[in-house]
């Protein structure tokens, strides 16, 4: 059996040596290294660090159809994949922190096993975390906690939970996991393409969930997709309904608005608009415990 030509074209340099060290830590035999590096395109530490769980899974499926130079089938078992995911995350956090990270020599198999056990348990998806509606702003705090949980168990293409989009302004003093640390390290700037896409999706989640009339204005769709920032909406809602800006609604003003709504069959104020305007005001009163 003659191996594919790319298997023989991996140059020996410090980056390749570091990647081979990483694969060794993940209990992959030497015969697997060159095929993985060439087929997966993992020729640098940075390339290794950005391998998300879904990318490792896809690569594992692809590798199962390959063979080593000795003819053995290339199988990445569950434990291999678990270690690869954890080590990639560890490398990504170190690189994001701006450390002069060049190799995996500071890590041993025992330490990697500890990291993998902690990270995999902490990042398992939870399908029971559902998107719930906010129908009454008096229930905002309990709804907010459920929404944060929902975002923690939904992941972007890079394997990062969408909770990073709506993270607190002030990070915790200590992190329980590498993923939690990464959540606070990633940029939350609309000039960043990945954040912009993720923030737009979080905005759509909020738009779908918000039913309370007093909260709807905060989540109104913008004219430009680039301005659909789920983070800014979420923070604005926190400030309005549980932060320093939180204050009782002036129900008398709402009642006054109802008294001024009148339909005169004007083409600029249709019956549908008249009805929807009244419904909006009555819903606001109901949400705040008032019957007019």
mmCIF file of C-alpha atoms in Angstrom:
data_model
loop_
_atom_site.group_PDB
_atom_site.id
_atom_site.type_symbol
_atom_site.label_atom_id
_atom_site.label_comp_id
_atom_site.label_asym_id
_atom_site.label_seq_id
_atom_site.Cartn_x
_atom_site.Cartn_y
_atom_site.Cartn_z
ATOM 1 C CA UNK A 1 0.000 0.000 0.000
ATOM 2 C CA UNK A 2 1.378 3.381 -1.022
ATOM 3 C CA UNK A 3 0.401 6.321 1.188
ATOM 4 C CA UNK A 4 -1.004 9.489 -0.459
ATOM 5 C CA UNK A 5 1.702 11.919 -1.471
ATOM 6 C CA UNK A 6 0.758 14.602 1.105
ATOM 7 C CA UNK A 7 1.664 12.200 3.914
ATOM 8 C CA UNK A 8 5.302 12.480 2.911
ATOM 9 C CA UNK A 9 5.340 16.282 2.548
ATOM 10 C CA UNK A 10 5.118 17.428 6.168
ATOM 11 C CA UNK A 11 8.237 19.522 6.837
ATOM 12 C CA UNK A 12 9.948 19.333 10.175
ATOM 13 C CA UNK A 13 9.822 22.676 11.977
ATOM 14 C CA UNK A 14 9.017 23.959 15.447
ATOM 15 C CA UNK A 15 5.290 24.358 14.660
ATOM 16 C CA UNK A 16 4.944 20.797 13.367
ATOM 17 C CA UNK A 17 6.899 19.539 16.381
ATOM 18 C CA UNK A 18 4.466 21.356 18.707
ATOM 19 C CA UNK A 19 1.429 19.922 16.935
ATOM 20 C CA UNK A 20 2.935 16.438 17.169
ATOM 21 C CA UNK A 21 3.429 16.995 20.913
ATOM 22 C CA UNK A 22 -0.247 17.968 21.190
ATOM 23 C CA UNK A 23 -1.347 14.822 19.356
ATOM 24 C CA UNK A 24 0.883 12.743 21.632
ATOM 25 C CA UNK A 25 -0.778 14.273 24.700
ATOM 26 C CA UNK A 26 -4.118 13.195 23.245
ATOM 27 C CA UNK A 27 -2.975 9.555 23.141
ATOM 28 C CA UNK A 28 -2.626 9.415 19.369
ATOM 29 C CA UNK A 29 0.158 7.115 18.114
ATOM 30 C CA UNK A 30 2.971 8.490 15.961
ATOM 31 C CA UNK A 31 1.574 6.818 12.842
ATOM 32 C CA UNK A 32 -1.549 9.017 13.117
ATOM 33 C CA UNK A 33 0.315 12.329 13.288
ATOM 34 C CA UNK A 34 1.274 12.951 9.668
ATOM 35 C CA UNK A 35 -2.155 11.968 8.235
ATOM 36 C CA UNK A 36 -3.934 14.173 10.778
ATOM 37 C CA UNK A 37 -1.649 17.134 10.128
ATOM 38 C CA UNK A 38 -1.985 16.914 6.346
ATOM 39 C CA UNK A 39 -5.649 15.966 5.976
ATOM 40 C CA UNK A 40 -6.770 18.297 8.764
ATOM 41 C CA UNK A 41 -4.457 21.138 7.765
ATOM 42 C CA UNK A 42 -3.266 21.391 11.372
ATOM 43 C CA UNK A 43 0.259 22.617 10.682
ATOM 44 C CA UNK A 44 0.524 25.310 13.365
ATOM 45 C CA UNK A 45 -0.352 25.749 17.028
ATOM 46 C CA UNK A 46 -2.872 28.418 16.029
ATOM 47 C CA UNK A 47 -4.564 26.041 13.561
ATOM 48 C CA UNK A 48 -4.785 23.458 16.346
ATOM 49 C CA UNK A 49 -6.224 26.009 18.803
ATOM 50 C CA UNK A 50 -9.179 26.986 16.588
ATOM 51 C CA UNK A 51 -10.391 23.404 16.127
ATOM 52 C CA UNK A 52 -13.876 23.409 17.660
ATOM 53 C CA UNK A 53 -15.659 20.248 18.882
ATOM 54 C CA UNK A 54 -17.653 20.068 15.635
ATOM 55 C CA UNK A 55 -14.470 20.413 13.566
ATOM 56 C CA UNK A 56 -12.781 17.597 15.476
ATOM 57 C CA UNK A 57 -15.856 15.437 14.994
ATOM 58 C CA UNK A 58 -15.887 16.120 11.247
ATOM 59 C CA UNK A 59 -12.178 15.417 10.980
ATOM 60 C CA UNK A 60 -12.619 12.152 12.897
ATOM 61 C CA UNK A 61 -15.230 11.010 10.373
ATOM 62 C CA UNK A 62 -12.954 11.966 7.508
ATOM 63 C CA UNK A 63 -9.940 10.221 9.052
ATOM 64 C CA UNK A 64 -11.895 6.984 9.550
ATOM 65 C CA UNK A 65 -11.751 6.589 5.768
ATOM 66 C CA UNK A 66 -7.958 6.992 5.738
ATOM 67 C CA UNK A 67 -5.094 4.664 6.654
ATOM 68 C CA UNK A 68 -1.644 5.117 8.119
ATOM 69 C CA UNK A 69 1.492 4.434 6.096
ATOM 70 C CA UNK A 70 1.461 0.965 7.674
ATOM 71 C CA UNK A 71 -2.078 0.377 6.463
ATOM 72 C CA UNK A 72 -3.820 0.692 9.825
ATOM 73 C CA UNK A 73 -7.214 2.376 9.929
ATOM 74 C CA UNK A 74 -7.204 5.880 11.395
ATOM 75 C CA UNK A 75 -9.781 5.838 14.187
ATOM 76 C CA UNK A 76 -10.054 8.749 16.612
ATOM 77 C CA UNK A 77 -11.940 7.234 19.500
ATOM 78 C CA UNK A 78 -14.162 9.100 21.945
ATOM 79 C CA UNK A 79 -11.351 9.646 24.423
ATOM 80 C CA UNK A 80 -9.016 10.992 21.724
ATOM 81 C CA UNK A 81 -11.669 13.502 20.649
ATOM 82 C CA UNK A 82 -12.394 14.510 24.246
ATOM 83 C CA UNK A 83 -8.703 15.271 24.852
ATOM 84 C CA UNK A 84 -8.304 17.067 21.510
ATOM 85 C CA UNK A 85 -11.268 19.360 22.282
ATOM 86 C CA UNK A 86 -9.909 20.198 25.747
ATOM 87 C CA UNK A 87 -6.356 20.829 24.539
ATOM 88 C CA UNK A 88 -7.532 23.037 21.668
ATOM 89 C CA UNK A 89 -9.526 25.122 24.126
ATOM 90 C CA UNK A 90 -6.551 25.383 26.480
ATOM 91 C CA UNK A 91 -4.363 26.593 23.607
ATOM 92 C CA UNK A 92 -7.000 29.072 22.428
ATOM 93 C CA UNK A 93 -7.328 30.638 25.872
ATOM 94 C CA UNK A 94 -3.560 31.018 26.175
ATOM 95 C CA UNK A 95 -3.282 32.603 22.729
ATOM 96 C CA UNK A 96 -6.248 34.923 23.369
ATOM 97 C CA UNK A 97 -4.651 36.029 26.631
ATOM 98 C CA UNK A 98 -1.720 37.238 24.563
ATOM 99 C CA UNK A 99 0.755 34.874 26.166
ATOM 100 C CA UNK A 100 3.845 33.947 24.191
ATOM 101 C CA UNK A 101 2.485 30.484 23.730
ATOM 102 C CA UNK A 102 4.744 28.364 21.524
ATOM 103 C CA UNK A 103 4.508 24.789 22.726
ATOM 104 C CA UNK A 104 2.666 22.204 24.804
ATOM 105 C CA UNK A 105 5.666 21.199 26.928
ATOM 106 C CA UNK A 106 4.203 22.872 30.022
ATOM 107 C CA UNK A 107 1.356 20.345 30.003
ATOM 108 C CA UNK A 108 1.460 16.651 30.809
ATOM 109 C CA UNK A 109 -1.077 13.887 30.234
ATOM 110 C CA UNK A 110 -2.285 13.978 33.835
ATOM 111 C CA UNK A 111 -2.964 17.730 33.674
ATOM 112 C CA UNK A 112 -4.709 17.371 30.305
ATOM 113 C CA UNK A 113 -6.973 14.654 31.684
ATOM 114 C CA UNK A 114 -7.956 16.962 34.542
ATOM 115 C CA UNK A 115 -8.735 19.775 32.099
ATOM 116 C CA UNK A 116 -10.722 17.480 29.814
ATOM 117 C CA UNK A 117 -12.820 16.096 32.673
ATOM 118 C CA UNK A 118 -13.632 19.599 33.901
ATOM 119 C CA UNK A 119 -14.293 21.195 30.502
ATOM 120 C CA UNK A 120 -16.372 18.464 28.892
ATOM 121 C CA UNK A 121 -18.686 18.258 31.896
ATOM 122 C CA UNK A 122 -19.083 22.038 31.906
ATOM 123 C CA UNK A 123 -19.771 22.470 28.183
ATOM 124 C CA UNK A 124 -22.233 19.695 27.429
ATOM 125 C CA UNK A 125 -25.264 20.959 25.536
ATOM 126 C CA UNK A 126 -28.560 20.869 27.397
ATOM 127 C CA UNK A 127 -31.534 20.448 25.063
ATOM 128 C CA UNK A 128 -33.897 21.089 27.976
ATOM 129 C CA UNK A 129 -32.814 24.748 28.023
ATOM 130 C CA UNK A 130 -35.569 26.285 25.926
ATOM 131 C CA UNK A 131 -36.242 29.825 24.764
ATOM 132 C CA UNK A 132 -39.057 31.154 26.939
ATOM 133 C CA UNK A 133 -41.260 34.191 26.338
ATOM 134 C CA UNK A 134 -41.198 37.313 28.469
ATOM 135 C CA UNK A 135 -44.863 38.196 28.791
ATOM 136 C CA UNK A 136 -44.675 40.207 32.002
ATOM 137 C CA UNK A 137 -41.738 42.466 32.891
ATOM 138 C CA UNK A 138 -42.419 41.893 36.588
ATOM 139 C CA UNK A 139 -41.009 38.420 35.955
ATOM 140 C CA UNK A 140 -37.938 39.828 34.204
ATOM 141 C CA UNK A 141 -35.251 38.553 36.587
ATOM 142 C CA UNK A 142 -36.420 34.938 36.464
ATOM 143 C CA UNK A 143 -36.807 35.202 32.668
ATOM 144 C CA UNK A 144 -33.322 36.723 32.332
ATOM 145 C CA UNK A 145 -31.759 33.797 34.209
ATOM 146 C CA UNK A 146 -33.533 31.329 31.930
ATOM 147 C CA UNK A 147 -32.432 33.255 28.822
ATOM 148 C CA UNK A 148 -28.807 33.233 29.997
ATOM 149 C CA UNK A 149 -29.049 29.479 30.574
ATOM 150 C CA UNK A 150 -30.491 29.045 27.072
ATOM 151 C CA UNK A 151 -27.556 30.958 25.560
ATOM 152 C CA UNK A 152 -25.031 28.967 27.616
ATOM 153 C CA UNK A 153 -26.229 25.785 25.930
ATOM 154 C CA UNK A 154 -26.257 27.040 22.332
ATOM 155 C CA UNK A 155 -22.922 27.150 20.499
ATOM 156 C CA UNK A 156 -21.625 29.069 17.494
ATOM 157 C CA UNK A 157 -19.555 27.603 14.658
ATOM 158 C CA UNK A 158 -16.404 27.930 16.760
ATOM 159 C CA UNK A 159 -17.853 25.917 19.631
ATOM 160 C CA UNK A 160 -18.302 28.957 21.904
ATOM 161 C CA UNK A 161 -21.604 29.436 23.779
ATOM 162 C CA UNK A 162 -23.681 32.458 22.786
ATOM 163 C CA UNK A 163 -23.612 33.502 26.427
ATOM 164 C CA UNK A 164 -20.398 35.389 25.613
ATOM 165 C CA UNK A 165 -22.558 37.885 23.686
ATOM 166 C CA UNK A 166 -24.577 38.751 26.807
ATOM 167 C CA UNK A 167 -21.824 38.334 29.409
ATOM 168 C CA UNK A 168 -21.645 40.725 32.360
ATOM 169 C CA UNK A 169 -19.645 43.917 31.972
ATOM 170 C CA UNK A 170 -17.417 42.952 34.897
ATOM 171 C CA UNK A 171 -15.754 39.510 34.714
ATOM 172 C CA UNK A 172 -15.703 37.212 37.762
ATOM 173 C CA UNK A 173 -12.648 37.235 40.007
ATOM 174 C CA UNK A 174 -12.020 33.550 39.323
ATOM 175 C CA UNK A 175 -12.991 31.261 36.459
ATOM 176 C CA UNK A 176 -14.267 27.743 37.019
ATOM 177 C CA UNK A 177 -13.423 26.532 33.516
ATOM 178 C CA UNK A 178 -11.353 27.504 30.490
ATOM 179 C CA UNK A 179 -14.545 28.039 28.506
ATOM 180 C CA UNK A 180 -15.839 30.487 31.092
ATOM 181 C CA UNK A 181 -12.578 32.375 30.812
ATOM 182 C CA UNK A 182 -12.772 32.377 27.016
ATOM 183 C CA UNK A 183 -16.323 33.766 27.211
ATOM 184 C CA UNK A 184 -14.893 36.870 28.899
ATOM 185 C CA UNK A 185 -11.854 37.130 26.613
ATOM 186 C CA UNK A 186 -13.587 37.188 23.239
ATOM 187 C CA UNK A 187 -14.296 40.605 21.649
ATOM 188 C CA UNK A 188 -17.814 42.020 21.950
ATOM 189 C CA UNK A 189 -17.416 44.639 19.269
ATOM 190 C CA UNK A 190 -19.742 44.933 16.248
ATOM 191 C CA UNK A 191 -16.682 45.557 14.065
ATOM 192 C CA UNK A 192 -15.741 41.902 14.677
ATOM 193 C CA UNK A 193 -17.404 39.690 12.058
ATOM 194 C CA UNK A 194 -17.892 36.661 14.332
ATOM 195 C CA UNK A 195 -19.389 38.733 17.156
ATOM 196 C CA UNK A 196 -21.608 40.617 14.717
ATOM 197 C CA UNK A 197 -23.069 37.355 13.389
ATOM 198 C CA UNK A 198 -23.520 35.923 16.887
ATOM 199 C CA UNK A 199 -24.996 39.147 18.246
ATOM 200 C CA UNK A 200 -27.477 39.289 15.364
ATOM 201 C CA UNK A 201 -28.643 35.782 16.226
ATOM 202 C CA UNK A 202 -29.015 36.649 19.919
ATOM 203 C CA UNK A 203 -31.041 39.696 18.834
ATOM 204 C CA UNK A 204 -33.367 37.390 16.884
ATOM 205 C CA UNK A 205 -33.756 35.212 20.002
ATOM 206 C CA UNK A 206 -34.708 38.289 22.024
ATOM 207 C CA UNK A 207 -37.051 39.544 19.330
ATOM 208 C CA UNK A 208 -38.826 36.192 19.309
ATOM 209 C CA UNK A 209 -39.060 35.953 23.110
ATOM 210 C CA UNK A 210 -40.154 39.479 24.036
ATOM 211 C CA UNK A 211 -43.953 39.689 24.266
ATOM 212 C CA UNK A 212 -44.305 42.340 26.980
ATOM 213 C CA UNK A 213 -45.371 45.653 25.454
ATOM 214 C CA UNK A 214 -43.130 47.721 27.748
ATOM 215 C CA UNK A 215 -40.074 45.747 26.574
ATOM 216 C CA UNK A 216 -40.815 45.620 22.844
ATOM 217 C CA UNK A 217 -39.451 49.110 22.065
ATOM 218 C CA UNK A 218 -36.025 48.018 23.331
ATOM 219 C CA UNK A 219 -35.803 45.152 20.879
ATOM 220 C CA UNK A 220 -37.189 46.845 17.775
ATOM 221 C CA UNK A 221 -35.518 45.730 14.559
ATOM 222 C CA UNK A 222 -32.988 48.170 13.129
ATOM 223 C CA UNK A 223 -32.912 49.260 9.500
ATOM 224 C CA UNK A 224 -29.398 47.858 9.075
ATOM 225 C CA UNK A 225 -28.468 44.290 9.959
ATOM 226 C CA UNK A 226 -25.086 45.548 11.187
ATOM 227 C CA UNK A 227 -26.940 47.457 13.940
ATOM 228 C CA UNK A 228 -28.847 44.416 15.255
ATOM 229 C CA UNK A 229 -26.830 44.114 18.451
ATOM 230 C CA UNK A 230 -28.244 41.531 20.838
ATOM 231 C CA UNK A 231 -25.745 42.526 23.515
ATOM 232 C CA UNK A 232 -26.797 46.184 23.636
ATOM 233 C CA UNK A 233 -30.473 45.192 23.748
ATOM 234 C CA UNK A 234 -29.900 42.701 26.564
ATOM 235 C CA UNK A 235 -27.911 45.201 28.639
ATOM 236 C CA UNK A 236 -30.546 47.886 28.035
ATOM 237 C CA UNK A 237 -33.249 45.522 29.255
ATOM 238 C CA UNK A 238 -31.238 44.718 32.386
ATOM 239 C CA UNK A 239 -30.880 48.416 33.138
ATOM 240 C CA UNK A 240 -34.552 49.130 32.466
ATOM 241 C CA UNK A 241 -36.115 46.274 34.392
ATOM 242 C CA UNK A 242 -33.698 45.486 37.213
ATOM 243 C CA UNK A 243 -30.893 48.043 37.222
ATOM 244 C CA UNK A 244 -30.505 51.692 38.165
ATOM 245 C CA UNK A 245 -32.967 52.721 35.438
ATOM 246 C CA UNK A 246 -35.704 50.440 36.743
ATOM 247 C CA UNK A 247 -38.661 52.456 37.951
ATOM 248 C CA UNK A 248 -42.420 52.013 38.188
ATOM 249 C CA UNK A 249 -44.306 52.837 35.015
ATOM 250 C CA UNK A 250 -46.516 55.937 35.221
ATOM 251 C CA UNK A 251 -49.826 54.191 34.589
ATOM 252 C CA UNK A 252 -51.743 57.449 34.598
ATOM 253 C CA UNK A 253 -49.831 58.499 31.488
ATOM 254 C CA UNK A 254 -50.864 55.278 29.759
ATOM 255 C CA UNK A 255 -54.487 55.836 30.758
ATOM 256 C CA UNK A 256 -54.296 59.383 29.385
ATOM 257 C CA UNK A 257 -52.983 58.011 26.069
ATOM 258 C CA UNK A 258 -55.944 55.613 25.895
ATOM 259 C CA UNK A 259 -58.364 58.480 26.414
ATOM 260 C CA UNK A 260 -56.781 60.398 23.530
ATOM 261 C CA UNK A 261 -56.931 57.535 21.032
ATOM 262 C CA UNK A 262 -59.766 58.226 18.630
ATOM 263 C CA UNK A 263 -60.635 56.816 15.228
ATOM 264 C CA UNK A 264 -62.017 59.223 12.656
ATOM 265 C CA UNK A 265 -61.687 56.978 9.617
ATOM 266 C CA UNK A 266 -58.592 58.875 8.531
ATOM 267 C CA UNK A 267 -56.471 57.188 5.824
ATOM 268 C CA UNK A 268 -53.436 57.874 8.038
ATOM 269 C CA UNK A 269 -55.008 56.085 10.998
ATOM 270 C CA UNK A 270 -56.742 52.900 9.853
ATOM 271 C CA UNK A 271 -59.068 50.774 11.945
ATOM 272 C CA UNK A 272 -56.303 48.172 12.260
ATOM 273 C CA UNK A 273 -53.859 50.748 13.588
ATOM 274 C CA UNK A 274 -56.508 52.125 15.946
ATOM 275 C CA UNK A 275 -57.163 48.644 17.334
ATOM 276 C CA UNK A 276 -53.476 47.718 17.667
ATOM 277 C CA UNK A 277 -52.727 51.000 19.464
ATOM 278 C CA UNK A 278 -55.471 50.412 22.010
ATOM 279 C CA UNK A 279 -54.391 46.776 22.502
ATOM 280 C CA UNK A 280 -50.816 47.889 23.119
ATOM 281 C CA UNK A 281 -51.863 50.346 25.852
ATOM 282 C CA UNK A 282 -54.290 47.907 27.498
ATOM 283 C CA UNK A 283 -51.636 45.175 27.499
ATOM 284 C CA UNK A 284 -49.211 47.562 29.197
ATOM 285 C CA UNK A 285 -51.761 48.255 31.937
ATOM 286 C CA UNK A 286 -52.441 44.543 32.398
ATOM 287 C CA UNK A 287 -48.727 43.734 32.624
ATOM 288 C CA UNK A 288 -48.418 46.252 35.428
ATOM 289 C CA UNK A 289 -51.411 45.004 37.408
ATOM 290 C CA UNK A 290 -53.880 47.730 36.432
ATOM 291 C CA UNK A 291 -57.347 47.331 34.922
ATOM 292 C CA UNK A 292 -58.756 50.380 33.161
#
